[in-house]
Amino acid sequence: MRYSQLFLPTLKETPAEAEVVSHRLMLRAGFIRKLSAGVYTYLPYGLAALRRVEQIVREEMNRAGAQELLMPMVQPADLWKETGRYDKYGPELLRFVDRHERESCLGPTHEEVITDIVRRELHSYRDLPVNFYQIQSKFRDEIRPRFGLMRGREFVMKDAYSFDVSDEQAEASYMKMFEAYRRIFTRCGLNFRAVQADSGAIGGNFSHEFMVLAKTGEDTIVVCTACEYAANMEKAEVRMPATIEVEPMLDTEKVETPGKRKVESVCESLGIPPSRLIKTMIYLADGLPVAVLVRGDREVEEVKLKNLLQVADVELADDKQAFDATGVPTGYIGPVGLGLRVVADQEVALMRNAVTGANQKNYHLKNVNPGRDFQAEAFTDLRQITTDDPCPVCGGCLELTEGIEVGHIFKLGTSYSEKMQAMFQDSDGSEKPFVMGCYGIGVSRVVAAAIEQNHDDNGIIFPVPLAPFKAIILDLDPRDERIDGAAQDLYRGLTAKGIEVLLDDRDERPGAKFKDADLLGIPYRITVGKKYLQDGFVELRERKGGEVEELSPEQLLTVLPPRIAEAINR
Amino acid sequence: MRYSQLFLPTLKETPAEAEVVSHRLMLRAGFIRKLSAGVYTYLPYGLAALRRVEQIVREEMNRAGAQELLMPMVQPADLWKETGRYDKYGPELLRFVDRHERESCLGPTHEEVITDIVRRELHSYRDLPVNFYQIQSKFRDEIRPRFGLMRGREFVMKDAYSFDVSDEQAEASYMKMFEAYRRIFTRCGLNFRAVQADSGAIGGNFSHEFMVLAKTGEDTIVVCTACEYAANMEKAEVRMPATIEVEPMLDTEKVETPGKRKVESVCESLGIPPSRLIKTMIYLADGLPVAVLVRGDREVEEVKLKNLLQVADVELADDKQAFDATGVPTGYIGPVGLGLRVVADQEVALMRNAVTGANQKNYHLKNVNPGRDFQAEAFTDLRQITTDDPCPVCGGCLELTEGIEVGHIFKLGTSYSEKMQAMFQDSDGSEKPFVMGCYGIGVSRVVAAAIEQNHDDNGIIFPVPLAPFKAIILDLDPRDERIDGAAQDLYRGLTAKGIEVLLDDRDERPGAKFKDADLLGIPYRITVGKKYLQDGFVELRERKGGEVEELSPEQLLTVLPPRIAEAINR
């Protein structure tokens, strides 16, 4: 493509509206333009990048045996009522009535539609397994759309749905998708992790998020440096230590700790490390108080607490709420004789002769022993993981990092099929509900995440597989016959070898061309300028850094295509 | 693809809901399934056909220099208010408010959005011409969706918009699109005509509809058998005869014609042919009466009448309305001394000594001469064309046929750009509005039209370029090792040559396989059965008819690929 023929409006200034780097660069590099809040037009260059991702997704979904179809964007409310989601789904679901007053919605997801098709068309175990996918623009009416394509209202998504005869088969389908997703993000040239998305037992986990690692990620994730383990911070399982030191239990002793309400000050005054103190936190779980115990040097992980208590909401009580619940000022509350629901982190069960609040102002208790001095409804994993914890899978070292969720795979089980009466006849003649799974990729978000992960101060650094053009030729003087001739020849030569090339033939200063080439992030830059007039060399430089190579056009035509092929197939 | 792995649910029964053949066959051949009125899911086979059309459209749009982008489906009402279309567009435009109470709509077309982009991004004549297109699902809330994909509410469309500096440039852009559309429908393998879509002067016509000729077309079109002329019946220009016979004018004479109200009976009683009678029809134009004159053997074309009178609606008056307007019973009305607005078909001006109603019950006038005996506001083309008329372009013979509109190209001029203040600076420094054109193709409708045009009692007969599979191999006995082996070998052999093949490896009776192969419309059918066991031959048959050829597998691998290539590139 000739730049002079391409609508690729780059911006020198950083648009004020953009909060994150991918949004800024997508606006500056002519990927997108905003139509309304969270709604963008993909200009030709942005659409080309999107199509690269789509194509990789499509090839790997097909390879995994999934079949592409295309479901409608406008869906009847009736189906959503069958599963109860029409009422349950929040205002993100855009609802409206059509001209015949039929309730409808713009589908942000298609479980109901695909389940309706399957229940009408597939009736026997012989028809299974099947996995259907589509790539489609979806609309989700986010209350606060932001970050450009990272959290837009209209976005391109690949969604897939599998149907199986049994849990085991569904898990096999799940694993196929797990592998397909790994291949997809690997082929996209991204640094990513598959992250456990719920806290189920290891080995039985059938929900994973695929996270592209990038500083601006919205999620903090825990990653093992030794094995493939990765998890959302809030879901990462903490492993119990393999060996436990047991010391003899001493008698409880009340000590005066006037004005010492904080962990640090209590420990300092008693001359103990925070790991010997049991911290008692009062939470309101759906409004009702509960005491939560963790070691003094740990933090409660509220998502784990919420899951344990099976409530919609947990909130740390303020001083007044805590006093109302316990009759004790904050800082002196403890589990012994508290008279409240108590739940404890599993680590607390291992503590001996610990310090706790004495449930009396200005007093703490020493030598408190769980089991002897107090009980809890549960001793379980309730705290935040730290980089001091071992990997729950291999025991290796953990790191914290930020991630952008670009994919999510999920075993749905029979919840949809049961509600929608989607049944098949099994080999023994019995009627059973389909066992389902669903698998999403935020296609437009992948493009944004790729830029978040791969950029520098000058612009985008496209992973080669996603780059709309693999090389850009800077024709530094289109009015000079020899320079222009060489640039045109190279353009034709590379194009003939199947390379997607952008020829910058614009009537612009060289400086502007260099700047745009960097901004656009095209992996290989070829400069045809004065050097060519002097000694017949053009310059080749990789966008991601490295030396400038001086090559004759013939050498370049020999050297570059295999490098690009290698980068794509890596 | 192996049939056993493909979700391709064929139906033996014709679904009751389907009114036209393409709808019936698309349901039966597993193309689509209905979700709600006019809203369909494309199953894998239907989607594959759609993609074939999309790909041809994309290639030819790119070849013509248009650039692909992707605009949002959800559009803000504000833009539509700038052009006044938010109020003017009927209930086909689905309007709603989002969660922030912002008025929005589901865009059935994108003139406003693209004009908004262009006015913000392009400012100089140097940036022009440009032509942007997208391929996208659109929603139009049809009051009575029907005929499957022929008139659905959600459909896939290619829409393009050109921006030029002047009328001449815009007309050059228009002609490029005209040529691109011709290439597209030719490459799709369709029998089509480009039809003038308004009645503007020949040579200055910048609105064409592309019609696929098929019996079930919704439009009647007039086609020249000698040249490329084609027009919608209602818009087809009638040419004045090249030579006119002039006879001397005789004196007007009132004759009694008791009870003779119809053209036929008047002519019979007076012994003249209907071509010598002037028929006087009373119409209500936006409610006001007007007399319309045509020759006795002609019919008024109401669209032409409406255009002449510049009214929203014309309706033939009933007997009472006609009497109220004229004081004369229907059958005896004539233009002489009528006291009403009179407009006449151009042919009437050439009539001499004609018969008309005498504006008195049971009487007609003989020897009436236009100009001498009555005047009309206009003598112009107001009648339906017939196959007796000459081609208005070349004078050749005309034929009537039915067509399905699959494309429409249109020079918009500056109506949108002026309303939206979309201006550029011309080479002389002056600010001018962009001169626009718009160009649509109903992509999903092309698939339906292809089937309407190409089918028989047994099913679809796909034009080779649109066929998702170019060949189907019927493995008539997958349990027989030799038959199955030969079928599998052929499948691999053809696939390796880049041919899209469906291998029917299902555990079905041969009869069912033959029936499905016909229904699916795959262009080449290869049968591997008993014959192969006997003498090593497989059978090749074209879906569109012809002899069965007996070939060895090796011969088939040599013969078939070039035939398919030829059919695609024809």
PDB file of N, CA and C in Angstrom, chain B residues 43-78:
ATOM      1  N   LEU B  43     -25.856 -20.402  10.089  1.00  0.00           N
ATOM      2  CA  LEU B  43     -25.132 -21.610  10.478  1.00  0.00           C
ATOM      3  C   LEU B  43     -23.875 -21.706   9.620  1.00  0.00           C
ATOM      4  N   PRO B  44     -22.970 -22.652   9.960  1.00  0.00           N
ATOM      5  CA  PRO B  44     -21.665 -22.658   9.278  1.00  0.00           C
ATOM      6  C   PRO B  44     -21.748 -22.654   7.746  1.00  0.00           C
ATOM      7  N   TYR B  45     -22.658 -23.427   7.175  1.00  0.00           N
ATOM      8  CA  TYR B  45     -22.719 -23.490   5.705  1.00  0.00           C
ATOM      9  C   TYR B  45     -23.197 -22.168   5.113  1.00  0.00           C
ATOM     10  N   GLY B  46     -24.193 -21.558   5.738  1.00  0.00           N
ATOM     11  CA  GLY B  46     -24.693 -20.270   5.264  1.00  0.00           C
ATOM     12  C   GLY B  46     -23.655 -19.176   5.428  1.00  0.00           C
ATOM     13  N   LEU B  47     -22.954 -19.211   6.561  1.00  0.00           N
ATOM     14  CA  LEU B  47     -21.926 -18.205   6.798  1.00  0.00           C
ATOM     15  C   LEU B  47     -20.814 -18.325   5.762  1.00  0.00           C
ATOM     16  N   ALA B  48     -20.484 -19.566   5.411  1.00  0.00           N
ATOM     17  CA  ALA B  48     -19.422 -19.772   4.421  1.00  0.00           C
ATOM     18  C   ALA B  48     -19.820 -19.159   3.076  1.00  0.00           C
ATOM     19  N   ALA B  49     -21.090 -19.314   2.694  1.00  0.00           N
ATOM     20  CA  ALA B  49     -21.540 -18.708   1.433  1.00  0.00           C
ATOM     21  C   ALA B  49     -21.461 -17.186   1.517  1.00  0.00           C
ATOM     22  N   LEU B  50     -21.908 -16.660   2.653  1.00  0.00           N
ATOM     23  CA  LEU B  50     -21.842 -15.215   2.884  1.00  0.00           C
ATOM     24  C   LEU B  50     -20.402 -14.709   2.749  1.00  0.00           C
ATOM     25  N   ARG B  51     -19.480 -15.459   3.324  1.00  0.00           N
ATOM     26  CA  ARG B  51     -18.072 -15.053   3.292  1.00  0.00           C
ATOM     27  C   ARG B  51     -17.521 -15.035   1.872  1.00  0.00           C
ATOM     28  N   ARG B  52     -18.005 -15.950   1.017  1.00  0.00           N
ATOM     29  CA  ARG B  52     -17.554 -15.955  -0.374  1.00  0.00           C
ATOM     30  C   ARG B  52     -17.933 -14.640  -1.042  1.00  0.00           C
ATOM     31  N   VAL B  53     -19.180 -14.216  -0.803  1.00  0.00           N
ATOM     32  CA  VAL B  53     -19.624 -12.945  -1.387  1.00  0.00           C
ATOM     33  C   VAL B  53     -18.806 -11.793  -0.805  1.00  0.00           C
ATOM     34  N   GLU B  54     -18.662 -11.780   0.516  1.00  0.00           N
ATOM     35  CA  GLU B  54     -17.892 -10.716   1.176  1.00  0.00           C
ATOM     36  C   GLU B  54     -16.504 -10.586   0.576  1.00  0.00           C
ATOM     37  N   GLN B  55     -15.879 -11.715   0.339  1.00  0.00           N
ATOM     38  CA  GLN B  55     -14.499 -11.695  -0.127  1.00  0.00           C
ATOM     39  C   GLN B  55     -14.405 -11.092  -1.526  1.00  0.00           C
ATOM     40  N   ILE B  56     -15.339 -11.460  -2.383  1.00  0.00           N
ATOM     41  CA  ILE B  56     -15.352 -10.887  -3.739  1.00  0.00           C
ATOM     42  C   ILE B  56     -15.604  -9.379  -3.654  1.00  0.00           C
ATOM     43  N   VAL B  57     -16.563  -8.995  -2.827  1.00  0.00           N
ATOM     44  CA  VAL B  57     -16.866  -7.574  -2.657  1.00  0.00           C
ATOM     45  C   VAL B  57     -15.616  -6.831  -2.179  1.00  0.00           C
ATOM     46  N   ARG B  58     -14.958  -7.396  -1.171  1.00  0.00           N
ATOM     47  CA  ARG B  58     -13.779  -6.745  -0.587  1.00  0.00           C
ATOM     48  C   ARG B  58     -12.686  -6.582  -1.627  1.00  0.00           C
ATOM     49  N   GLU B  59     -12.418  -7.655  -2.366  1.00  0.00           N
ATOM     50  CA  GLU B  59     -11.343  -7.583  -3.362  1.00  0.00           C
ATOM     51  C   GLU B  59     -11.617  -6.522  -4.421  1.00  0.00           C
ATOM     52  N   GLU B  60     -12.868  -6.452  -4.865  1.00  0.00           N
ATOM     53  CA  GLU B  60     -13.171  -5.497  -5.929  1.00  0.00           C
ATOM     54  C   GLU B  60     -13.257  -4.067  -5.402  1.00  0.00           C
ATOM     55  N   MET B  61     -13.697  -3.892  -4.178  1.00  0.00           N
ATOM     56  CA  MET B  61     -13.699  -2.540  -3.601  1.00  0.00           C
ATOM     57  C   MET B  61     -12.256  -2.063  -3.427  1.00  0.00           C
ATOM     58  N   ASN B  62     -11.402  -2.939  -2.936  1.00  0.00           N
ATOM     59  CA  ASN B  62      -9.992  -2.563  -2.782  1.00  0.00           C
ATOM     60  C   ASN B  62      -9.372  -2.255  -4.136  1.00  0.00           C
ATOM     61  N   ARG B  63      -9.659  -3.090  -5.117  1.00  0.00           N
ATOM     62  CA  ARG B  63      -9.118  -2.879  -6.454  1.00  0.00           C
ATOM     63  C   ARG B  63      -9.528  -1.499  -6.991  1.00  0.00           C
ATOM     64  N   ALA B  64     -10.750  -1.082  -6.645  1.00  0.00           N
ATOM     65  CA  ALA B  64     -11.241   0.216  -7.114  1.00  0.00           C
ATOM     66  C   ALA B  64     -10.726   1.368  -6.253  1.00  0.00           C
ATOM     67  N   GLY B  65      -9.840   1.063  -5.292  1.00  0.00           N
ATOM     68  CA  GLY B  65      -9.222   2.126  -4.509  1.00  0.00           C
ATOM     69  C   GLY B  65     -10.008   2.541  -3.277  1.00  0.00           C
ATOM     70  N   ALA B  66     -11.085   1.818  -2.961  1.00  0.00           N
ATOM     71  CA  ALA B  66     -11.826   2.125  -1.736  1.00  0.00           C
ATOM     72  C   ALA B  66     -11.080   1.525  -0.544  1.00  0.00           C
ATOM     73  N   GLN B  67     -11.255   2.134   0.619  1.00  0.00           N
ATOM     74  CA  GLN B  67     -10.551   1.690   1.814  1.00  0.00           C
ATOM     75  C   GLN B  67     -11.556   1.167   2.839  1.00  0.00           C
ATOM     76  N   GLU B  68     -11.234   0.007   3.403  1.00  0.00           N
ATOM     77  CA  GLU B  68     -12.167  -0.584   4.359  1.00  0.00           C
ATOM     78  C   GLU B  68     -11.958  -0.012   5.752  1.00  0.00           C
ATOM     79  N   LEU B  69     -13.042   0.308   6.410  1.00  0.00           N
ATOM     80  CA  LEU B  69     -13.015   0.664   7.827  1.00  0.00           C
ATOM     81  C   LEU B  69     -14.234   0.020   8.466  1.00  0.00           C
ATOM     82  N   LEU B  70     -14.451   0.283   9.725  1.00  0.00           N
ATOM     83  CA  LEU B  70     -15.598  -0.332  10.405  1.00  0.00           C
ATOM     84  C   LEU B  70     -16.191   0.692  11.360  1.00  0.00           C
ATOM     85  N   MET B  71     -17.420   1.085  11.069  1.00  0.00           N
ATOM     86  CA  MET B  71     -18.076   2.092  11.902  1.00  0.00           C
ATOM     87  C   MET B  71     -18.970   1.397  12.925  1.00  0.00           C
ATOM     88  N   PRO B  72     -19.316   2.110  13.992  1.00  0.00           N
ATOM     89  CA  PRO B  72     -20.129   1.481  15.041  1.00  0.00           C
ATOM     90  C   PRO B  72     -21.551   1.188  14.573  1.00  0.00           C
ATOM     91  N   MET B  73     -22.165   0.193  15.206  1.00  0.00           N
ATOM     92  CA  MET B  73     -23.571  -0.071  14.891  1.00  0.00           C
ATOM     93  C   MET B  73     -24.471   0.865  15.707  1.00  0.00           C
ATOM     94  N   VAL B  74     -24.045   1.192  16.930  1.00  0.00           N
ATOM     95  CA  VAL B  74     -24.840   2.088  17.769  1.00  0.00           C
ATOM     96  C   VAL B  74     -24.390   3.523  17.501  1.00  0.00           C
ATOM     97  N   GLN B  75     -25.341   4.349  17.094  1.00  0.00           N
ATOM     98  CA  GLN B  75     -25.013   5.718  16.697  1.00  0.00           C
ATOM     99  C   GLN B  75     -25.752   6.725  17.564  1.00  0.00           C
ATOM    100  N   PRO B  76     -25.120   7.853  17.848  1.00  0.00           N
ATOM    101  CA  PRO B  76     -25.796   8.885  18.638  1.00  0.00           C
ATOM    102  C   PRO B  76     -26.836   9.628  17.796  1.00  0.00           C
ATOM    103  N   ALA B  77     -27.974   9.949  18.398  1.00  0.00           N
ATOM    104  CA  ALA B  77     -29.042  10.635  17.673  1.00  0.00           C
ATOM    105  C   ALA B  77     -28.593  12.009  17.196  1.00  0.00           C
ATOM    106  N   ASP B  78     -27.679  12.642  17.940  1.00  0.00           N
ATOM    107  CA  ASP B  78     -27.270  14.010  17.599  1.00  0.00           C
ATOM    108  C   ASP B  78     -26.863  14.152  16.137  1.00  0.00           C
TER     109      ASP B  78
END
